[in-house]
Coordinates of C-alpha atoms in Angstrom, one line a residue:
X1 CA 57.2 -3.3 126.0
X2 CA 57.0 -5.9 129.1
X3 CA 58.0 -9.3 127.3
X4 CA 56.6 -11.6 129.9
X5 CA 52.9 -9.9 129.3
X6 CA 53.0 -11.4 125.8
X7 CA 55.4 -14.1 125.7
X8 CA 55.3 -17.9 126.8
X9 CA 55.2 -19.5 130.9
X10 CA 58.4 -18.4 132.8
X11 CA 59.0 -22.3 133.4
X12 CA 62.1 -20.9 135.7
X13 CA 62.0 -24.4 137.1
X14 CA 62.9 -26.3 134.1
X15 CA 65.9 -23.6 133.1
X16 CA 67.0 -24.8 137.0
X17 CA 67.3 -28.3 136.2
X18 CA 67.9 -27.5 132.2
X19 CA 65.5 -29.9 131.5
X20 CA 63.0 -29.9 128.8
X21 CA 59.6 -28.9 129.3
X22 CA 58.4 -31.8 128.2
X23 CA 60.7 -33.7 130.0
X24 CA 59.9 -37.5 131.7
X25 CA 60.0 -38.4 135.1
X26 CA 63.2 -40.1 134.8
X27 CA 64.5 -36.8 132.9
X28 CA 63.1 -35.3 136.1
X29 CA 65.1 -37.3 138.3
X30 CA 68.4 -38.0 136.3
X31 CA 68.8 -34.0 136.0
X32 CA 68.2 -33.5 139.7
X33 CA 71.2 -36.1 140.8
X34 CA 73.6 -34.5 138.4
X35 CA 72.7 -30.7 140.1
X36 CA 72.5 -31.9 143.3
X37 CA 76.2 -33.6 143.2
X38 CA 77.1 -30.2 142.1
X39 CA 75.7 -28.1 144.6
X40 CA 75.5 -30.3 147.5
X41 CA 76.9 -28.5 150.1
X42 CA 79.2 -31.4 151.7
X43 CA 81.2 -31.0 148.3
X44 CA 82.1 -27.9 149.6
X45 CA 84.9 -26.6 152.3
X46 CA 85.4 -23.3 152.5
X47 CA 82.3 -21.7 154.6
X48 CA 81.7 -19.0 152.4
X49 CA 81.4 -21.6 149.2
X50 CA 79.3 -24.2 151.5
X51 CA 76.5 -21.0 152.2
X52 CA 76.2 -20.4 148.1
X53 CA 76.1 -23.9 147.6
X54 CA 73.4 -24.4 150.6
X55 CA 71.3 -21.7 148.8
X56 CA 71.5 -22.9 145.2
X57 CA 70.7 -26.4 146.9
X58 CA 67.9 -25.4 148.5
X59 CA 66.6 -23.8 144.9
X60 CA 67.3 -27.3 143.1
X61 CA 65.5 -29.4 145.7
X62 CA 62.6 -26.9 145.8
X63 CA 62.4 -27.3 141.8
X64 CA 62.7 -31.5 141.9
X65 CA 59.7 -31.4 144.7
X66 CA 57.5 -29.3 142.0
X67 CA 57.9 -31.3 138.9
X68 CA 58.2 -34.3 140.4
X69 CA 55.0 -34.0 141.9
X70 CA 52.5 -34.5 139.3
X71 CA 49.6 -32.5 140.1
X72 CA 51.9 -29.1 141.3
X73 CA 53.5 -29.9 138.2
X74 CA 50.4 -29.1 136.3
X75 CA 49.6 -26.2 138.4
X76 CA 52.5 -24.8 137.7
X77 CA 52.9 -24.9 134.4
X78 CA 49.4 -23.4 133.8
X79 CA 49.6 -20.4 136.6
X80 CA 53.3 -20.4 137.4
X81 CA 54.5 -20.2 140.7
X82 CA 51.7 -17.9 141.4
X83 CA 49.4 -20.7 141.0
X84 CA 51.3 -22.8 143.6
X85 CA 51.7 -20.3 146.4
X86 CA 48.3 -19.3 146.3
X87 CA 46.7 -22.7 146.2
X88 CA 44.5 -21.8 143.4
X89 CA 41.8 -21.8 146.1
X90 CA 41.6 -25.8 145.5
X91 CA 40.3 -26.9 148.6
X92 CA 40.3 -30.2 149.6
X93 CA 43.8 -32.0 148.8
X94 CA 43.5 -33.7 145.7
X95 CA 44.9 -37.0 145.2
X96 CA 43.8 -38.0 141.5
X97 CA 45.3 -36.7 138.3
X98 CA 42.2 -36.9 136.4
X99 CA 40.4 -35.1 139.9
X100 CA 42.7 -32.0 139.5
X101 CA 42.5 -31.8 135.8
X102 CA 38.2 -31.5 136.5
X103 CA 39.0 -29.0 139.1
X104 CA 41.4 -26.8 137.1
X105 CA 39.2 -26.9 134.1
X106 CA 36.2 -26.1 136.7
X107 CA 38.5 -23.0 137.4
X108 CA 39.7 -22.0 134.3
X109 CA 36.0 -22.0 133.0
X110 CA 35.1 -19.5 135.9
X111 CA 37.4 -17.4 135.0
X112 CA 36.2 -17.5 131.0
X113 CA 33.2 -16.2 132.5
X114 CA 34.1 -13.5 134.8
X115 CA 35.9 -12.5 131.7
X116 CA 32.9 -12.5 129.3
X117 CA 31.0 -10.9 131.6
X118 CA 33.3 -7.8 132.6
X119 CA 33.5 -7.8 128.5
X120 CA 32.2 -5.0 127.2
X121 CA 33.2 -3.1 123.5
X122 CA 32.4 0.3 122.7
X123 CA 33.2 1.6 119.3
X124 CA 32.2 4.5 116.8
X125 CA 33.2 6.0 113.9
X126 CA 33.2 10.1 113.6
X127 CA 32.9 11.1 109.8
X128 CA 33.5 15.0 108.9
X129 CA 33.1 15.7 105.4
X130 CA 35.2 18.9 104.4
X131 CA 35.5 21.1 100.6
X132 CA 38.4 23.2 100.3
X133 CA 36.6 24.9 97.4
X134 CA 33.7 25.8 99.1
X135 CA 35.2 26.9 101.7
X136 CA 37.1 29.3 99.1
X137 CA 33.9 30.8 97.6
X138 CA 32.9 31.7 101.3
X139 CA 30.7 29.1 102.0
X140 CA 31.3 26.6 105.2
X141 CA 34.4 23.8 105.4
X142 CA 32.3 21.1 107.1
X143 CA 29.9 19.5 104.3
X144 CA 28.1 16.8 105.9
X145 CA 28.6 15.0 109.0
X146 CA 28.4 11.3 110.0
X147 CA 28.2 9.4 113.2
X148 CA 27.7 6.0 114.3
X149 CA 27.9 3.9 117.5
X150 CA 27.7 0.9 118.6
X151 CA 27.9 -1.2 122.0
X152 CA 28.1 -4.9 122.4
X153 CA 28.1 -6.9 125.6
X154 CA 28.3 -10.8 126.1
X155 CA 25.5 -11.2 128.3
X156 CA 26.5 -14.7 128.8
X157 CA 28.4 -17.3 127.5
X158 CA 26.3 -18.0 124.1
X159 CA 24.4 -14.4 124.2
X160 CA 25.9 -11.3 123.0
X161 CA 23.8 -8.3 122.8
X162 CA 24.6 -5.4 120.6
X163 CA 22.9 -1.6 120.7
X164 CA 24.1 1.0 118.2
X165 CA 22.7 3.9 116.2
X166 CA 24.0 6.4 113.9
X167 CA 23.5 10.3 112.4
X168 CA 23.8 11.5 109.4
X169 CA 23.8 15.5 108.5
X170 CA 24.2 16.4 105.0
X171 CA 23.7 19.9 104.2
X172 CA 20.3 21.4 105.3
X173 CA 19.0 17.7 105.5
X174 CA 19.9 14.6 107.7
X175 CA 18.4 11.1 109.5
X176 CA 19.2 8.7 111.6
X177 CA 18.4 5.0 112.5
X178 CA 18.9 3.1 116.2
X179 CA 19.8 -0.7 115.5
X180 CA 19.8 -3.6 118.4
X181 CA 21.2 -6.9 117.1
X182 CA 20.9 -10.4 119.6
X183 CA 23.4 -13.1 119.2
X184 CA 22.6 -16.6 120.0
X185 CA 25.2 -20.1 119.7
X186 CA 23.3 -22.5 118.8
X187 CA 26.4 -24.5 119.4
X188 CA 30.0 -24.6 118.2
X189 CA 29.0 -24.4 114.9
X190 CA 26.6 -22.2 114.2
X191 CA 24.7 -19.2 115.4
X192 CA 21.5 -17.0 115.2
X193 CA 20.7 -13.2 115.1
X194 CA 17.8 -11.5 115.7
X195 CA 17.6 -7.6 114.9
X196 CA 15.5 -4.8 114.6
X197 CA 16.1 -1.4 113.3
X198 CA 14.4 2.0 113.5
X199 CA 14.8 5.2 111.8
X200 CA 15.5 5.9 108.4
X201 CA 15.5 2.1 107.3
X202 CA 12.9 0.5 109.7
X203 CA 12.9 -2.8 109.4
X204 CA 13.5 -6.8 111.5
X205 CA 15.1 -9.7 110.7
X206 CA 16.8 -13.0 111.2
X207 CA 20.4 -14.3 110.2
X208 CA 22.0 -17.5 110.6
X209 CA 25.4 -18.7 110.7
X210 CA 26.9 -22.6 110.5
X211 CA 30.1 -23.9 109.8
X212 CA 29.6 -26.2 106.9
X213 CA 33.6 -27.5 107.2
X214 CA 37.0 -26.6 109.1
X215 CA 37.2 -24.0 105.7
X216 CA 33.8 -22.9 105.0
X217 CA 30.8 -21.3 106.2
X218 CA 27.8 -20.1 105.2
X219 CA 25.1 -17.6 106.0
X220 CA 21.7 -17.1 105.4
X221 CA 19.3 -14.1 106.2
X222 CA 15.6 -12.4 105.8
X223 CA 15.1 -9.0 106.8
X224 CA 11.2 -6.9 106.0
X225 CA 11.2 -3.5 105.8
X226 CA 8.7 -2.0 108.3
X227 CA 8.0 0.8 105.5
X228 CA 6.8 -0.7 102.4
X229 CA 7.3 -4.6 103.7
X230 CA 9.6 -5.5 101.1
X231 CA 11.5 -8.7 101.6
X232 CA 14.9 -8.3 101.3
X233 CA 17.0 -12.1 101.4
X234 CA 21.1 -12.8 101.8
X235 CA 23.1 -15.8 101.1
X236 CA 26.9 -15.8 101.5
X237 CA 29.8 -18.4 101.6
X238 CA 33.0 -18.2 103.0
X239 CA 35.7 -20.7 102.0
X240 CA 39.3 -20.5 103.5
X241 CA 41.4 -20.8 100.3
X242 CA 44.7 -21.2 102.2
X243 CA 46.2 -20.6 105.8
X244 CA 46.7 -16.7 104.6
X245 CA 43.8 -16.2 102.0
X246 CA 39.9 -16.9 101.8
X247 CA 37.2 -16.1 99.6
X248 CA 33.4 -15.7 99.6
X249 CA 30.2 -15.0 97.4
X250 CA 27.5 -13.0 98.2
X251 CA 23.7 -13.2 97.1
X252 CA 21.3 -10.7 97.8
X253 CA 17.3 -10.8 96.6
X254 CA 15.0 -8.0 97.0
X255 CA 14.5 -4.3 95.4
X256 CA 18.3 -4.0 95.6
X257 CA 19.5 -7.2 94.5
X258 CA 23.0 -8.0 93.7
X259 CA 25.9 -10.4 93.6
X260 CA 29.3 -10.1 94.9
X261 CA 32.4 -11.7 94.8
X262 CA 35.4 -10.9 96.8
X263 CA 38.4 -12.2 98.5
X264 CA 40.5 -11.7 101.5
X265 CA 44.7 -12.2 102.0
X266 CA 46.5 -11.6 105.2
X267 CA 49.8 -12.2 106.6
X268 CA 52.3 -11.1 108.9
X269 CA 53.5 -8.1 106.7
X270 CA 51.1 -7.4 104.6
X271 CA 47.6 -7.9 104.0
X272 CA 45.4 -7.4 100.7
X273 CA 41.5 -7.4 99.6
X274 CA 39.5 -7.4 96.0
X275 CA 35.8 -7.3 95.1
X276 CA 33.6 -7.5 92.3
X277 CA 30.3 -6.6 92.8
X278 CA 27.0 -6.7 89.9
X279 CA 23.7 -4.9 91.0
X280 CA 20.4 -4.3 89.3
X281 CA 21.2 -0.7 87.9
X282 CA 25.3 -0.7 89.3
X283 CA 28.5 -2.3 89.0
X284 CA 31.7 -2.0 91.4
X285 CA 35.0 -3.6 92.0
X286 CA 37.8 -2.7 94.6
X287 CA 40.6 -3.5 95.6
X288 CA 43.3 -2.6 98.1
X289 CA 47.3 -4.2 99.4
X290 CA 48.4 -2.9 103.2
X291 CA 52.0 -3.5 104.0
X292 CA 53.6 -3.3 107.1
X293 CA 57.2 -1.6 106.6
X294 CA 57.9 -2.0 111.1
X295 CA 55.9 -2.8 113.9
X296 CA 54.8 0.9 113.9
X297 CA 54.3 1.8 109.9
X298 CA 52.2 0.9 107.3
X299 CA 51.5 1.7 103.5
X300 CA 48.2 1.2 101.9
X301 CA 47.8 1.1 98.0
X302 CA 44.1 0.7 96.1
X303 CA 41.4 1.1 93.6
X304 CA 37.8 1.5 93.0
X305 CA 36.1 1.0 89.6
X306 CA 32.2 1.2 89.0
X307 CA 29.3 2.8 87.4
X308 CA 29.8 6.1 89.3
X309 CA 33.4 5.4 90.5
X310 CA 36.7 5.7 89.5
X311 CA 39.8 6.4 91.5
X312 CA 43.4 5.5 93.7
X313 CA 44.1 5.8 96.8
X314 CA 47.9 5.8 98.2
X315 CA 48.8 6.8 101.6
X316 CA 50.5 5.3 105.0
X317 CA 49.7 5.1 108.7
X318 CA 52.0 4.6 112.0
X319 CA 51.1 3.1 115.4
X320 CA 51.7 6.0 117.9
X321 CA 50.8 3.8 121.2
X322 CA 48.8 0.5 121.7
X323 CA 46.1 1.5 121.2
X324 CA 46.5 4.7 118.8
X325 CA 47.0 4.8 115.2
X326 CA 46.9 7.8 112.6
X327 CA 46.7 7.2 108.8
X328 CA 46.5 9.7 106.0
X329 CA 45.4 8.7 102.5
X330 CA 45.6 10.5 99.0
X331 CA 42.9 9.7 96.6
X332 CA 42.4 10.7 93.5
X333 CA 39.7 10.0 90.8
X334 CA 36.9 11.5 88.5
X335 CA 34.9 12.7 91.6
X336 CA 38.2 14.7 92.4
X337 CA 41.5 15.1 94.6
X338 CA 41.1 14.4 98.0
X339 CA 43.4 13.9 101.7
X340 CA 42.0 11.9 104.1
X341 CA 42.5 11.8 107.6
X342 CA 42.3 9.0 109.8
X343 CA 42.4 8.6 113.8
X344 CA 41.8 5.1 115.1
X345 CA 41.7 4.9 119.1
X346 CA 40.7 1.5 120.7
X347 CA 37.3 1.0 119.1
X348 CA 36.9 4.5 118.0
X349 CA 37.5 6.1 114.6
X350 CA 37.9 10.0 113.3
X351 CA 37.8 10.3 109.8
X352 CA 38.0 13.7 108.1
X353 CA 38.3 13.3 103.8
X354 CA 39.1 16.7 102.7
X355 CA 38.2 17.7 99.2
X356 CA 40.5 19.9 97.9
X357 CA 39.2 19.9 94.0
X358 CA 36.8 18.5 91.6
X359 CA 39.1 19.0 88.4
X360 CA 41.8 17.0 88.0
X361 CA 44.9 19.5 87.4
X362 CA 47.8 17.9 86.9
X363 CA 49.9 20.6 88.8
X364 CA 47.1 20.2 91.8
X365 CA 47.5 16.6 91.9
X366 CA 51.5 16.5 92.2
X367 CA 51.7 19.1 94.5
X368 CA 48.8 17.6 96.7
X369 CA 50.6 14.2 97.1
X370 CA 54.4 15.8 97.5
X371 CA 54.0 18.2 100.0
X372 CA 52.4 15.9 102.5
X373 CA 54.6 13.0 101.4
X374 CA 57.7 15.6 102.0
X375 CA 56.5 17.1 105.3
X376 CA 55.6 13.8 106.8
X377 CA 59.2 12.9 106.4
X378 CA 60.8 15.8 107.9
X379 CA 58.7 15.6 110.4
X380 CA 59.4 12.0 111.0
X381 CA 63.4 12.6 111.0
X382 CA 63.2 15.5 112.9
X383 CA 60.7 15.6 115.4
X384 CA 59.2 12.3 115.5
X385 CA 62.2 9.7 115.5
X386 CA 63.7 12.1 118.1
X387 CA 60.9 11.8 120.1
X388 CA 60.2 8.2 120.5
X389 CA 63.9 7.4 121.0
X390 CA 64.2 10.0 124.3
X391 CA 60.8 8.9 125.3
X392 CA 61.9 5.2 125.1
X393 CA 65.3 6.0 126.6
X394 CA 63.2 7.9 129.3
X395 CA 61.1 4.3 129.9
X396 CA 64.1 2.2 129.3
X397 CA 65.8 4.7 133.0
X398 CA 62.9 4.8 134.4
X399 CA 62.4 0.7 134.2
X400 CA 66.2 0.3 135.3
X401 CA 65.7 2.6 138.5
X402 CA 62.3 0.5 139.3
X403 CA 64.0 -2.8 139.1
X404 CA 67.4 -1.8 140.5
X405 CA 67.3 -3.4 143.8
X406 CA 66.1 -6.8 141.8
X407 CA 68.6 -6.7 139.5
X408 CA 71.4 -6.0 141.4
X409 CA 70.3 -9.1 144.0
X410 CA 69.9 -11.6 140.8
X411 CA 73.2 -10.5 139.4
X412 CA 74.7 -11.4 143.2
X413 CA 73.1 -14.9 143.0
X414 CA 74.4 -15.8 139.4
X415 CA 77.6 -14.7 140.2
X416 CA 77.4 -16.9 143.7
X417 CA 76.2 -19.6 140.7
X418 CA 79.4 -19.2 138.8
X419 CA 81.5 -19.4 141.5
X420 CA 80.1 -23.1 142.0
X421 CA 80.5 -23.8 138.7
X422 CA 83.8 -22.5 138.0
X423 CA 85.8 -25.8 138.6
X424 CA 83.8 -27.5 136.8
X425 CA 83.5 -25.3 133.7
X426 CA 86.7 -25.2 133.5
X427 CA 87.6 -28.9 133.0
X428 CA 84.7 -29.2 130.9
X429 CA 86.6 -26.6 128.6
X430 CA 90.1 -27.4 129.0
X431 CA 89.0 -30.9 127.8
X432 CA 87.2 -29.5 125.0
X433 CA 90.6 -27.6 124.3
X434 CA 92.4 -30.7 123.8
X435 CA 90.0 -32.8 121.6
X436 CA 89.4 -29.8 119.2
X437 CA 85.9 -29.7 120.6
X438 CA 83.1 -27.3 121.6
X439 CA 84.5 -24.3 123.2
X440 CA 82.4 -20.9 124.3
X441 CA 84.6 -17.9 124.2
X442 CA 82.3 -14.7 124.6
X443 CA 78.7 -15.3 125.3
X444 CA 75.9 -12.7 126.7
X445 CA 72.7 -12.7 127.7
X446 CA 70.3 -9.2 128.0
X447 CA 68.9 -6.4 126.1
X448 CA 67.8 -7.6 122.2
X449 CA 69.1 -3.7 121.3
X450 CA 72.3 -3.4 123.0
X451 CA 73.5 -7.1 121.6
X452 CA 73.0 -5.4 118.2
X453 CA 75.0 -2.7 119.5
X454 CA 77.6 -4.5 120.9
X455 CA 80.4 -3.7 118.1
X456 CA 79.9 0.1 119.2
X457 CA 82.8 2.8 120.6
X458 CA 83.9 1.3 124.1
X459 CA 82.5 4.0 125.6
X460 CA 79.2 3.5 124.3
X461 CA 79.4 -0.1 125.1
X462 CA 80.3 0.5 128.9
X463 CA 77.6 2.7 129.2
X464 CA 75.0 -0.3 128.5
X465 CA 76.9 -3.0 130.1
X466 CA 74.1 -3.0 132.7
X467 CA 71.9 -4.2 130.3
X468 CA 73.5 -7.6 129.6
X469 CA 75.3 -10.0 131.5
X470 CA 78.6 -12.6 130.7
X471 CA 77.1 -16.1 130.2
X472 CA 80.3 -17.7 128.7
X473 CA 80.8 -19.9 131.8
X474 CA 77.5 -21.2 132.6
X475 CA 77.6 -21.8 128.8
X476 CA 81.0 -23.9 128.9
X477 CA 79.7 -26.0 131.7
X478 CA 76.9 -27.0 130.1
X479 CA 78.1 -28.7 126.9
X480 CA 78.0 -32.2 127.5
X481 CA 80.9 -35.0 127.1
X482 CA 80.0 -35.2 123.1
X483 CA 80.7 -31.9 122.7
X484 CA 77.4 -30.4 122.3
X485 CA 75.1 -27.9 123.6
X486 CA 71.3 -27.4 123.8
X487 CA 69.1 -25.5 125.4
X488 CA 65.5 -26.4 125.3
X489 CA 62.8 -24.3 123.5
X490 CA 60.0 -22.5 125.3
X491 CA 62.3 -21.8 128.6
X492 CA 63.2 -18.7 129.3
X493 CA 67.3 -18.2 129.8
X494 CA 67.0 -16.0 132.9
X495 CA 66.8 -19.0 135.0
X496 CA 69.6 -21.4 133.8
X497 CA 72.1 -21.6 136.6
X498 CA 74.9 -19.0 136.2
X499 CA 72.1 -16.3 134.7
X500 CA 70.4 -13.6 135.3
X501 CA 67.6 -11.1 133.8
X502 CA 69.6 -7.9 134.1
X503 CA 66.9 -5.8 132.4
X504 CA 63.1 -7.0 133.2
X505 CA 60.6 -6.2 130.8
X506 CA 62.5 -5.5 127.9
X507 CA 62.9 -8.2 125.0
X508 CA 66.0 -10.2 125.4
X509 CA 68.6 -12.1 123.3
X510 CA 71.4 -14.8 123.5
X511 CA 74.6 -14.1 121.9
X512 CA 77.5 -16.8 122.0
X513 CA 80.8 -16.9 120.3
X514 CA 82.1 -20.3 119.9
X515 CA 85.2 -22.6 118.4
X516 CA 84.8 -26.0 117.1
X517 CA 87.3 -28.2 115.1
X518 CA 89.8 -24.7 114.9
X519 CA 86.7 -23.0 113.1
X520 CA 84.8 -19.5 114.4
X521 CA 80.9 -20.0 114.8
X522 CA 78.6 -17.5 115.7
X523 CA 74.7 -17.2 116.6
X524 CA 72.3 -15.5 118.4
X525 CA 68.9 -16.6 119.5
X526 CA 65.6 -15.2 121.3
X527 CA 64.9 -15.5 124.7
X528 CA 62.7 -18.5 124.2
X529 CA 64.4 -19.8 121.0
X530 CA 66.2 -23.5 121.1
X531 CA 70.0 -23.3 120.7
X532 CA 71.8 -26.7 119.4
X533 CA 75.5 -25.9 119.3
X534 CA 77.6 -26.8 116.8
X535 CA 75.9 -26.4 113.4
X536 CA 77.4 -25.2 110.0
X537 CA 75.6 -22.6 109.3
X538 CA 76.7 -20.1 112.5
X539 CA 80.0 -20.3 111.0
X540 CA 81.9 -17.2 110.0

């Protein structure tokens, strides 16, 4: 929920001076003479107009010293103002752009490595096999049981370490098997693993990793069996086929050797897999599409074919927090009809597969995918879309009572802003009346979900007012004498002059409502989206 987590630097400074990021020195300079004839307070008479214009003075001189100073400059747009007021525990002043980029580097390292070594990653996978039919004849639900764990740790910057075992119970039978894999960079482009395993498949071995090119890689392993010493060998390559797709072949040699082909496709909404796989007494292929319908659902189509295998598998998932998502599956196939439960938490996973026949009847297999299809959708418009929109409503309050007191002192300070501004604006405009120019008539600035709703009943729209703020001011004093207007990518609006972040922490939006030339334009941008006004296409 809390935009600034995820999105890019603040960079407050450059929406002060509504310069580019990337802006020169003399950008730097020429954009701090313009403010500072605005809000220099001997332009003003009036005492309470000479105090706003002695604060919003003070806040334009503070941002000229920063980015005009090269090395606070590239403190602060690494850690922020943060970074400045704490001194980054720099020490000794220091004078030499390339010293501070050593030093900040020498920092930002330390860091890395605090981080790698407070990095630890837990994860497991729980695996309850049920039967419906036996169950039915009077016998137990629970089949067989899996379990697997597994924990890795970067012991240091090039070693990782990883310890996991697992458990399997099948019937009146079961094993297990304790694994501990160590992970050495060689360098950037390659690596080494050494592991051992003990249990049901005793054995040790040695894999190797190197990139070959920026698209491929290849690996090559040996493993002995501590049993019967076997030798079992692996070759695979790995070639990225385009920015969303790559493809690999893999080799295996030993009492179970085999050949396999597959591929891999992934983008932002949806992501597919296939493989084709040849061993000495078996045969396989698979393949399976995942798309993603929000930013909380998912569907999931796919196929197995083999010696011993045929079946589909349909089904869906949703995201119910970070870090939780639930998926059910329906498969169905010559070994029967099955559900298929799945819990994913962080690095852990519960997955309970249900079979429910071994024959395929017709009726059976309808009614198995309908009534869970059908219940999950009442139960989504009833019970879970209800839910999540009190529970984010209840956040959304909650946020707005936390930040009250900061919101109400910004909203004071942009409208001191405007005040400043005013005269100005409104030549700017008046003159852009009378050449048939660039002219903002409604702009705001807030909440990305009460923009959308901004066409709503006046009631519902005064209710969520405090969620957005009027920019059509600010807006009209900053087109320039051609008639244009920009503001630069990568800077968050909040801290143009004239603005305000009337909701912190939720994602925000610009919408403005222009003229230009007797036509109606219209557009609306992100938070940290370029806007060049006028263009053709925001036309009505």
């Amino acid at each position: 929920m809390k935009e600034e987590d995820a999105g890019p630097p603040n960079r407050e400074l450059y929406a002060l001076l509504h310069i580019s990021p990337e802006a020169s020195d003399e950008e730097i300079r020429k954009a701090y003479r313009q403010w500072a004839q605005i809000y220099h307070p001997d332009k003003h008479q009036a005492p309470h107009m000479k105090d706003i214009a002695t604060e919003n003075f003070q806040r334009i001189c503070e941002a000229y010293e920063i980015l005009s100073d090269v090395n606070k400059r590239q403190i602060y747009d690494i850690y922020g103002m943060e970074g400045l007021n704490s001194g980054l525990e720099l020490g000794p002043k220091l004078n030499k752009v390339e010293e501070l980029k050593e030093e900040l580097e020498r920092l930002r390292r330390r860091k890395e490595e605090e981080k790698i070594f407070a990095h630890f990653r837990p994860s497991g996978t729980m695996l309850a096999n049920m039967s419906l039919p036996h169950f039915l004849n009077g016998g137990g639900i629970i089949q067989g049981m899996a379990m697997t764990s597994e924990v890795q740790s970067q012991i240091s910057k090039r070693n990782a370490i990883a310890i996991g075992g697992n458990l399997v119970v099948n019937g009146n039978s079961g094993g297990g098997a304790a694994t501990a894999v160590f992970r050495h960079q060689i360098s950037s482009f390659s690596t080494m693993e050494f592991m051992a395993s003990a249990g049901l498949r005793a054995l040790i071995g040695v894999e190797t990793s190197r990139q070959l090119s920026s698209h491929s890689t290849a690996t090559m392993g040996v493993a002995m069996s501590l049993k019967d010493g076997s030798l079992n060998l692996s070759n695979s390559w790995t070639r990225q086929l385009s920015e969303t797709a790559s493809g690999n072949i893999q080799l295996a040699l030993g009492p179970e050797s085999s050949i396999a082909v597959g591929w891999k496709m992934k983008d932002v909404k949806m992501s597919a897999a296939g493989e084709l796989k040849f061993g000495t007494s078996s045969f396989g292929a698979s393949a399976h599409y995942n798309h993603q319908f929000s930013s909380k659902s998912h569907g999931r189509i796919g196929g197995k074919v083999g010696s011993t295998t045929l079946e589909i598998e349909v089904g869906g998932g949703r995201k119910l927090s970070k870090f939780s998502t639930v998926r059910m599956l329906y498969t169905i196939g010559i070994q029967g009809i099955f559900w298929r439960f799945e819990l994913h938490r962080g690095g852990q996973k519960l997955i309970i597969p249900i079979l429910l026949s071994r024959h395929l009847n017709p009726v059976l297999a309808t009614g198995a995918f309908i009534l869970p299809t059908s219940v999950y959708f009442l139960l989504k418009k009833f019970v879970l879309k209800p839910y999540y929109l009190k529970k984010e409503k209840q956040k959304a309050l909650e946020n707005v009572e936390k930040t009250s007191a900061k919101v109400h002192e910004a909203r004071a300070a942009a409208e001191k802003a405007q005040q400043l501004l005013q005269n100005v604006a409104n030549r700017k405009r008046t003159r852009q009346l009378e050449t048939n120019g660039l002219v903002i008539t409604r702009a705001w600035y807030g909440k990305r979900t009460t923009l959308s709703r901004k066409n709503e009943s006046s009631e519902t729209h005064n209710e969520l007012t405090s969620q957005v703020t009027d920019v059509t001011l600010p807006l009209n004093f900053l087109v320039d004498d051609s008639g244009q207007l920009k503001l630069h990518e990568g800077v968050k609006k909040s801290g143009i002059m004239g603005f305000c972040d009337p909701c912190p922490g939720e994602p925000k939006q610009l919408h403005v409502e222009y003229t230009y030339r007797g036509e109606s334009y219209e557009v609306v941008v992100d938070d940290y989206e370029e806007l060049l006004i006028p263009e053709e296409r925001h036309r009505i």
